[in-house]
């Protein structure tokens, strides 16, 4: 499984098959009663954004998609049954939303009333022509303001088929996408060959509406006086009451965005990644701490930043019984630490590890409670709601399907809109550590990012090859001087 750009999806020709709800299921969804329980903060905020884009005539790009190649001929009827079982298992996928841009209302469809059926569309040459077709379908149908907010399709050919699934981000996250095809193909295998379900698919999965109720209940347990909330406010205040930004100037005026260009490259191969992991472990840090340390060193040496300040994405699936839930089960948390007095990578790793531990603790605070506290402390609403520059780390070796052919062949991609950031998504699998960056597609931004990424790779290479990497002397002296100043 890799995260990559849509342009890299290049399936072979074949017979295009798409799954749709039955007419009876669509009628049941259209008349589904409103659910009085709230959604999560991220979900509701996202849906307001979807509503605003639709009203302004902009295309829907806030979706996630995953695809893979499957050995064996396609049994479309069996896949219909598998999709029905999959959707019935996840109550978050049995919902749709309406909003006027302010209030968001969820409607819940009864599981027993939904079914899917396969429709043969005809031959597709694959490649770019198919991608264009799939993109139109995803942008039109993978929208959570109607049901279903997800789509499934396949390109069937003798002996194999391409399978793809896409959904509105309101109903999913990166971990969900890494889980979905493994689970769907598990149901499919059970339908076609009667093979037993894996322990993961056989285990009941918590419903996202239940998670939303728990998150809202937890939000009311925090106040501005809560220690974790007070730390959030302090960190924000210590960094000019602003969200993290990319270390280098990307040439955009405040508030401006540009079309997004995806950058991706290998950071370390299998051997280099293993060596890097061992250096981090010996220095008292986990792998992600080493990633943060390498980024912090690059920020110091290229931009003179003696304090690392970033925002990371952390899974909240450990809350309750939601490990296998389909939904948006994430939170954001700040990561900040000083490089003052550090002479090498291995000295930075320990600080980065402690900062990541702190971020895990701060991520237990629902964002609604954090934003309320920041605004109450006098932060500028525009600064609080600005999109931060993100850093994410995901280890694809840890998911149920790891090691199976469909999983290892899998590709995960997102819609491509506009951005002002250069967020970095570090992903590790059995073969390598690689980086995906969503960046502004302007010549100046791309020049800056080429310079930044080359330096970042040199830090990783030095650590993996030599077991450590010293900070450049001038930057160490600047860091010490500022620390003591």
GROMACS .gro file of N, CA and C in nm, residues 8-110:
model
  309
    8UNK      N    1  -0.073   0.862  -1.115
    8UNK     CA    2   0.002   0.736  -1.119
    8UNK      C    3  -0.088   0.613  -1.128
    9UNK      N    4  -0.219   0.634  -1.127
    9UNK     CA    5  -0.314   0.523  -1.139
    9UNK      C    6  -0.332   0.493  -1.287
   10UNK      N    7  -0.289   0.378  -1.333
   10UNK     CA    8  -0.288   0.347  -1.476
   10UNK      C    9  -0.335   0.204  -1.499
   11UNK      N   10  -0.464   0.175  -1.474
   11UNK     CA   11  -0.513   0.038  -1.489
   11UNK      C   12  -0.522  -0.007  -1.634
   12UNK      N   13  -0.516  -0.139  -1.654
   12UNK     CA   14  -0.527  -0.197  -1.787
   12UNK      C   15  -0.672  -0.192  -1.836
   13UNK      N   16  -0.692  -0.208  -1.969
   13UNK     CA   17  -0.828  -0.208  -2.024
   13UNK      C   18  -0.911  -0.325  -1.971
   14UNK      N   19  -1.042  -0.313  -1.990
   14UNK     CA   20  -1.131  -0.420  -1.949
   14UNK      C   21  -1.275  -0.375  -1.948
   15UNK      N   22  -1.360  -0.455  -1.888
   15UNK     CA   23  -1.503  -0.426  -1.880
   15UNK      C   24  -1.531  -0.349  -1.751
   16UNK      N   25  -1.588  -0.231  -1.765
   16UNK     CA   26  -1.612  -0.145  -1.650
   16UNK      C   27  -1.743  -0.185  -1.581
   17UNK      N   28  -1.733  -0.210  -1.450
   17UNK     CA   29  -1.848  -0.246  -1.368
   17UNK      C   30  -1.855  -0.148  -1.252
   18UNK      N   31  -1.976  -0.099  -1.223
   18UNK     CA   32  -1.995  -0.007  -1.111
   18UNK      C   33  -2.111  -0.056  -1.025
   19UNK      N   34  -2.097  -0.034  -0.895
   19UNK     CA   35  -2.202  -0.076  -0.803
   19UNK      C   36  -2.284   0.044  -0.759
   20UNK      N   37  -2.416   0.023  -0.757
   20UNK     CA   38  -2.510   0.127  -0.718
   20UNK      C   39  -2.608   0.071  -0.616
   21UNK      N   40  -2.664   0.155  -0.529
   21UNK     CA   41  -2.770   0.107  -0.441
   21UNK      C   42  -2.893   0.066  -0.523
   22UNK      N   43  -2.966  -0.029  -0.475
   22UNK     CA   44  -3.092  -0.064  -0.539
   22UNK      C   45  -3.191   0.053  -0.524
   23UNK      N   46  -3.294   0.053  -0.606
   23UNK     CA   47  -3.395   0.159  -0.596
   23UNK      C   48  -3.459   0.159  -0.458
   24UNK      N   49  -3.484   0.040  -0.402
   24UNK     CA   50  -3.544   0.032  -0.270
   24UNK      C   51  -3.452   0.094  -0.164
   25UNK      N   52  -3.321   0.070  -0.177
   25UNK     CA   53  -3.226   0.128  -0.081
   25UNK      C   54  -3.223   0.280  -0.092
   26UNK      N   55  -3.230   0.331  -0.215
   26UNK     CA   56  -3.229   0.476  -0.234
   26UNK      C   57  -3.356   0.539  -0.175
   27UNK      N   58  -3.469   0.472  -0.190
   27UNK     CA   59  -3.593   0.525  -0.130
   27UNK      C   60  -3.583   0.525   0.022
   28UNK      N   61  -3.525   0.419   0.077
   28UNK     CA   62  -3.509   0.413   0.223
   28UNK      C   63  -3.419   0.525   0.273
   29UNK      N   64  -3.312   0.552   0.199
   29UNK     CA   65  -3.220   0.658   0.238
   29UNK      C   66  -3.286   0.795   0.229
   30UNK      N   67  -3.363   0.817   0.121
   30UNK     CA   68  -3.425   0.948   0.100
   30UNK      C   69  -3.525   0.982   0.210
   31UNK      N   70  -3.586   0.880   0.271
   31UNK     CA   71  -3.685   0.903   0.376
   31UNK      C   72  -3.629   0.877   0.515
   32UNK      N   73  -3.498   0.859   0.527
   32UNK     CA   74  -3.438   0.831   0.658
   32UNK      C   75  -3.457   0.950   0.752
   33UNK      N   76  -3.494   0.918   0.874
   33UNK     CA   77  -3.521   1.023   0.972
   33UNK      C   78  -3.392   1.092   1.016
   34UNK      N   79  -3.407   1.217   1.058
   34UNK     CA   80  -3.293   1.290   1.112
   34UNK      C   81  -3.249   1.228   1.243
   35UNK      N   82  -3.119   1.222   1.264
   35UNK     CA   83  -3.060   1.168   1.386
   35UNK      C   84  -3.026   1.284   1.478
   36UNK      N   85  -3.076   1.285   1.600
   36UNK     CA   86  -3.051   1.400   1.688
   36UNK      C   87  -2.908   1.409   1.739
   37UNK      N   88  -2.831   1.301   1.728
   37UNK     CA   89  -2.695   1.305   1.782
   37UNK      C   90  -2.603   1.385   1.689
   38UNK      N   91  -2.506   1.455   1.747
   38UNK     CA   92  -2.417   1.539   1.665
   38UNK      C   93  -2.310   1.456   1.595
   39UNK      N   94  -2.249   1.517   1.491
   39UNK     CA   95  -2.130   1.461   1.432
   39UNK      C   96  -2.008   1.509   1.507
   40UNK      N   97  -1.890   1.476   1.458
   40UNK     CA   98  -1.768   1.527   1.520
   40UNK      C   99  -1.740   1.668   1.468
   41UNK      N  100  -1.650   1.736   1.536
   41UNK     CA  101  -1.615   1.872   1.494
   41UNK      C  102  -1.556   1.871   1.353
   42UNK      N  103  -1.461   1.780   1.327
   42UNK     CA  104  -1.399   1.775   1.195
   42UNK      C  105  -1.501   1.742   1.087
   43UNK      N  106  -1.590   1.648   1.116
   43UNK     CA  107  -1.691   1.608   1.019
   43UNK      C  108  -1.784   1.724   0.985
   44UNK      N  109  -1.836   1.790   1.087
   44UNK     CA  110  -1.929   1.900   1.063
   44UNK      C  111  -1.861   2.016   0.990
   45UNK      N  112  -1.739   2.048   1.032
   45UNK     CA  113  -1.667   2.157   0.968
   45UNK      C  114  -1.641   2.126   0.820
   46UNK      N  115  -1.606   2.001   0.793
   46UNK     CA  116  -1.583   1.957   0.655
   46UNK      C  117  -1.710   1.971   0.572
   47UNK      N  118  -1.823   1.929   0.627
   47UNK     CA  119  -1.949   1.932   0.552
   47UNK      C  120  -1.993   2.075   0.523
   48UNK      N  121  -1.965   2.166   0.614
   48UNK     CA  122  -1.994   2.308   0.585
   48UNK      C  123  -1.908   2.355   0.467
   49UNK      N  124  -1.783   2.309   0.464
   49UNK     CA  125  -1.697   2.346   0.352
   49UNK      C  126  -1.745   2.288   0.221
   50UNK      N  127  -1.791   2.163   0.222
   50UNK     CA  128  -1.847   2.100   0.102
   50UNK      C  129  -1.967   2.179   0.053
   51UNK      N  130  -2.052   2.221   0.147
   51UNK     CA  131  -2.171   2.301   0.112
   51UNK      C  132  -2.130   2.432   0.047
   52UNK      N  133  -2.031   2.499   0.105
   52UNK     CA  134  -1.987   2.628   0.051
   52UNK      C  135  -1.929   2.613  -0.089
   53UNK      N  136  -1.851   2.508  -0.112
   53UNK     CA  137  -1.793   2.487  -0.244
   53UNK      C  138  -1.901   2.457  -0.347
   54UNK      N  139  -1.999   2.377  -0.308
   54UNK     CA  140  -2.107   2.344  -0.401
   54UNK      C  141  -2.186   2.470  -0.439
   55UNK      N  142  -2.213   2.558  -0.343
   55UNK     CA  143  -2.288   2.680  -0.371
   55UNK      C  144  -2.211   2.774  -0.463
   56UNK      N  145  -2.079   2.768  -0.456
   56UNK     CA  146  -1.998   2.856  -0.540
   56UNK      C  147  -1.962   2.792  -0.673
   57UNK      N  148  -2.012   2.669  -0.696
   57UNK     CA  149  -1.989   2.603  -0.823
   57UNK      C  150  -1.854   2.537  -0.837
   58UNK      N  151  -1.780   2.521  -0.727
   58UNK     CA  152  -1.649   2.458  -0.734
   58UNK      C  153  -1.662   2.306  -0.728
   59UNK      N  154  -1.572   2.234  -0.793
   59UNK     CA  155  -1.581   2.088  -0.793
   59UNK      C  156  -1.550   2.030  -0.656
   60UNK      N  157  -1.604   1.913  -0.631
   60UNK     CA  158  -1.580   1.844  -0.504
   60UNK      C  159  -1.448   1.767  -0.513
   61UNK      N  160  -1.351   1.807  -0.432
   61UNK     CA  161  -1.221   1.739  -0.431
   61UNK      C  162  -1.187   1.683  -0.293
   62UNK      N  163  -1.279   1.698  -0.198
   62UNK     CA  164  -1.250   1.656  -0.060
   62UNK      C  165  -1.289   1.510  -0.040
   63UNK      N  166  -1.225   1.423  -0.114
   63UNK     CA  167  -1.252   1.281  -0.105
   63UNK      C  168  -1.122   1.203  -0.092
   64UNK      N  169  -1.134   1.077  -0.052
   64UNK     CA  170  -1.023   0.984  -0.043
   64UNK      C  171  -1.057   0.863  -0.129
   65UNK      N  172  -0.957   0.804  -0.193
   65UNK     CA  173  -0.981   0.688  -0.278
   65UNK      C  174  -0.869   0.587  -0.263
   66UNK      N  175  -0.902   0.461  -0.289
   66UNK     CA  176  -0.803   0.354  -0.280
   66UNK      C  177  -0.833   0.254  -0.391
   67UNK      N  178  -0.728   0.195  -0.447
   67UNK     CA  179  -0.744   0.100  -0.557
   67UNK      C  180  -0.640  -0.010  -0.546
   68UNK      N  181  -0.670  -0.123  -0.606
   68UNK     CA  182  -0.574  -0.233  -0.609
   68UNK      C  183  -0.604  -0.325  -0.726
   69UNK      N  184  -0.513  -0.418  -0.751
   69UNK     CA  185  -0.530  -0.521  -0.854
   69UNK      C  186  -0.553  -0.654  -0.783
   70UNK      N  187  -0.656  -0.728  -0.828
   70UNK     CA  188  -0.697  -0.853  -0.762
   70UNK      C  189  -0.683  -0.968  -0.861
   71UNK      N  190  -0.621  -1.077  -0.818
   71UNK     CA  191  -0.608  -1.195  -0.902
   71UNK      C  192  -0.741  -1.271  -0.907
   72UNK      N  193  -0.770  -1.331  -1.023
   72UNK     CA  194  -0.893  -1.407  -1.040
   72UNK      C  195  -1.001  -1.326  -1.110
   73UNK      N  196  -1.091  -1.396  -1.177
   73UNK     CA  197  -1.200  -1.328  -1.245
   73UNK      C  198  -1.298  -1.266  -1.148
   74UNK      N  199  -1.367  -1.162  -1.191
   74UNK     CA  200  -1.462  -1.091  -1.106
   74UNK      C  201  -1.598  -1.158  -1.107
   75UNK      N  202  -1.650  -1.188  -0.989
   75UNK     CA  203  -1.789  -1.230  -0.971
   75UNK      C  204  -1.865  -1.108  -0.920
   76UNK      N  205  -1.929  -1.036  -1.011
   76UNK     CA  206  -1.990  -0.908  -0.976
   76UNK      C  207  -2.105  -0.924  -0.876
   77UNK      N  208  -2.181  -1.034  -0.888
   77UNK     CA  209  -2.293  -1.055  -0.796
   77UNK      C  210  -2.242  -1.082  -0.655
   78UNK      N  211  -2.135  -1.159  -0.644
   78UNK     CA  212  -2.075  -1.184  -0.512
   78UNK      C  213  -2.021  -1.055  -0.453
   79UNK      N  214  -1.962  -0.968  -0.538
   79UNK     CA  215  -1.912  -0.839  -0.487
   79UNK      C  216  -2.027  -0.751  -0.440
   80UNK      N  217  -2.143  -0.762  -0.504
   80UNK     CA  218  -2.260  -0.686  -0.458
   80UNK      C  219  -2.296  -0.726  -0.316
   81UNK      N  220  -2.297  -0.857  -0.291
   81UNK     CA  221  -2.327  -0.905  -0.155
   81UNK      C  222  -2.219  -0.862  -0.057
   82UNK      N  223  -2.093  -0.866  -0.101
   82UNK     CA  224  -1.982  -0.826  -0.013
   82UNK      C  225  -1.994  -0.678   0.023
   83UNK      N  226  -2.027  -0.593  -0.075
   83UNK     CA  227  -2.040  -0.450  -0.048
   83UNK      C  228  -2.156  -0.424   0.047
   84UNK      N  229  -2.265  -0.497   0.030
   84UNK     CA  230  -2.379  -0.480   0.120
   84UNK      C  231  -2.340  -0.518   0.263
   85UNK      N  232  -2.269  -0.628   0.280
   85UNK     CA  233  -2.226  -0.669   0.414
   85UNK      C  234  -2.130  -0.567   0.474
   86UNK      N  235  -2.039  -0.517   0.391
   86UNK     CA  236  -1.943  -0.417   0.437
   86UNK      C  237  -2.015  -0.291   0.485
   87UNK      N  238  -2.107  -0.239   0.405
   87UNK     CA  239  -2.176  -0.116   0.442
   87UNK      C  240  -2.263  -0.136   0.565
   88UNK      N  241  -2.328  -0.250   0.576
   88UNK     CA  242  -2.413  -0.276   0.693
   88UNK      C  243  -2.330  -0.287   0.821
   89UNK      N  244  -2.205  -0.326   0.807
   89UNK     CA  245  -2.118  -0.341   0.925
   89UNK      C  246  -2.079  -0.207   0.985
   90UNK      N  247  -2.079  -0.102   0.903
   90UNK     CA  248  -2.028   0.028   0.947
   90UNK      C  249  -2.141   0.133   0.946
   91UNK      N  250  -2.191   0.163   1.063
   91UNK     CA  251  -2.304   0.256   1.071
   91UNK      C  252  -2.269   0.395   1.019
   92UNK      N  253  -2.140   0.431   1.023
   92UNK     CA  254  -2.100   0.560   0.968
   92UNK      C  255  -2.123   0.570   0.819
   93UNK      N  256  -2.125   0.455   0.749
   93UNK     CA  257  -2.151   0.453   0.604
   93UNK      C  258  -2.299   0.447   0.572
   94UNK      N  259  -2.382   0.436   0.675
   94UNK     CA  260  -2.527   0.432   0.657
   94UNK      C  261  -2.588   0.566   0.694
   95UNK      N  262  -2.513   0.672   0.669
   95UNK     CA  263  -2.559   0.805   0.703
   95UNK      C  264  -2.540   0.900   0.585
   96UNK      N  265  -2.623   1.003   0.581
   96UNK     CA  266  -2.601   1.115   0.490
   96UNK      C  267  -2.640   1.242   0.566
   97UNK      N  268  -2.600   1.356   0.514
   97UNK     CA  269  -2.611   1.481   0.589
   97UNK      C  270  -2.676   1.589   0.503
   98UNK      N  271  -2.750   1.676   0.569
   98UNK     CA  272  -2.789   1.800   0.503
   98UNK      C  273  -2.744   1.917   0.589
   99UNK      N  274  -2.715   2.026   0.523
   99UNK     CA  275  -2.667   2.144   0.594
   99UNK      C  276  -2.707   2.269   0.517
  100UNK      N  277  -2.731   2.374   0.591
  100UNK     CA  278  -2.756   2.505   0.530
  100UNK      C  279  -2.632   2.592   0.537
  101UNK      N  280  -2.519   2.530   0.571
  101UNK     CA  281  -2.394   2.604   0.586
  101UNK      C  282  -2.364   2.637   0.730
  102UNK      N  283  -2.461   2.619   0.818
  102UNK     CA  284  -2.442   2.645   0.961
  102UNK      C  285  -2.472   2.518   1.040
  103UNK      N  286  -2.598   2.475   1.036
  103UNK     CA  287  -2.639   2.355   1.106
  103UNK      C  288  -2.618   2.232   1.016
  104UNK      N  289  -2.564   2.126   1.076
  104UNK     CA  290  -2.545   2.000   1.004
  104UNK      C  291  -2.634   1.894   1.069
  105UNK      N  292  -2.713   1.826   0.989
  105UNK     CA  293  -2.804   1.723   1.038
  105UNK      C  294  -2.772   1.590   0.973
  106UNK      N  295  -2.759   1.487   1.054
  106UNK     CA  296  -2.730   1.353   1.004
  106UNK      C  297  -2.860   1.274   0.990
  107UNK      N  298  -2.869   1.194   0.884
  107UNK     CA  299  -2.980   1.102   0.864
  107UNK      C  300  -2.923   0.961   0.862
  108UNK      N  301  -2.986   0.870   0.935
  108UNK     CA  302  -2.935   0.734   0.948
  108UNK      C  303  -3.028   0.636   0.877
  109UNK      N  304  -2.970   0.551   0.792
  109UNK     CA  305  -3.045   0.453   0.715
  109UNK      C  306  -3.040   0.319   0.788
  110UNK      N  307  -3.152   0.251   0.797
  110UNK     CA  308  -3.156   0.120   0.863
  110UNK      C  309  -3.073   0.019   0.784
   0.00000   0.00000   0.00000
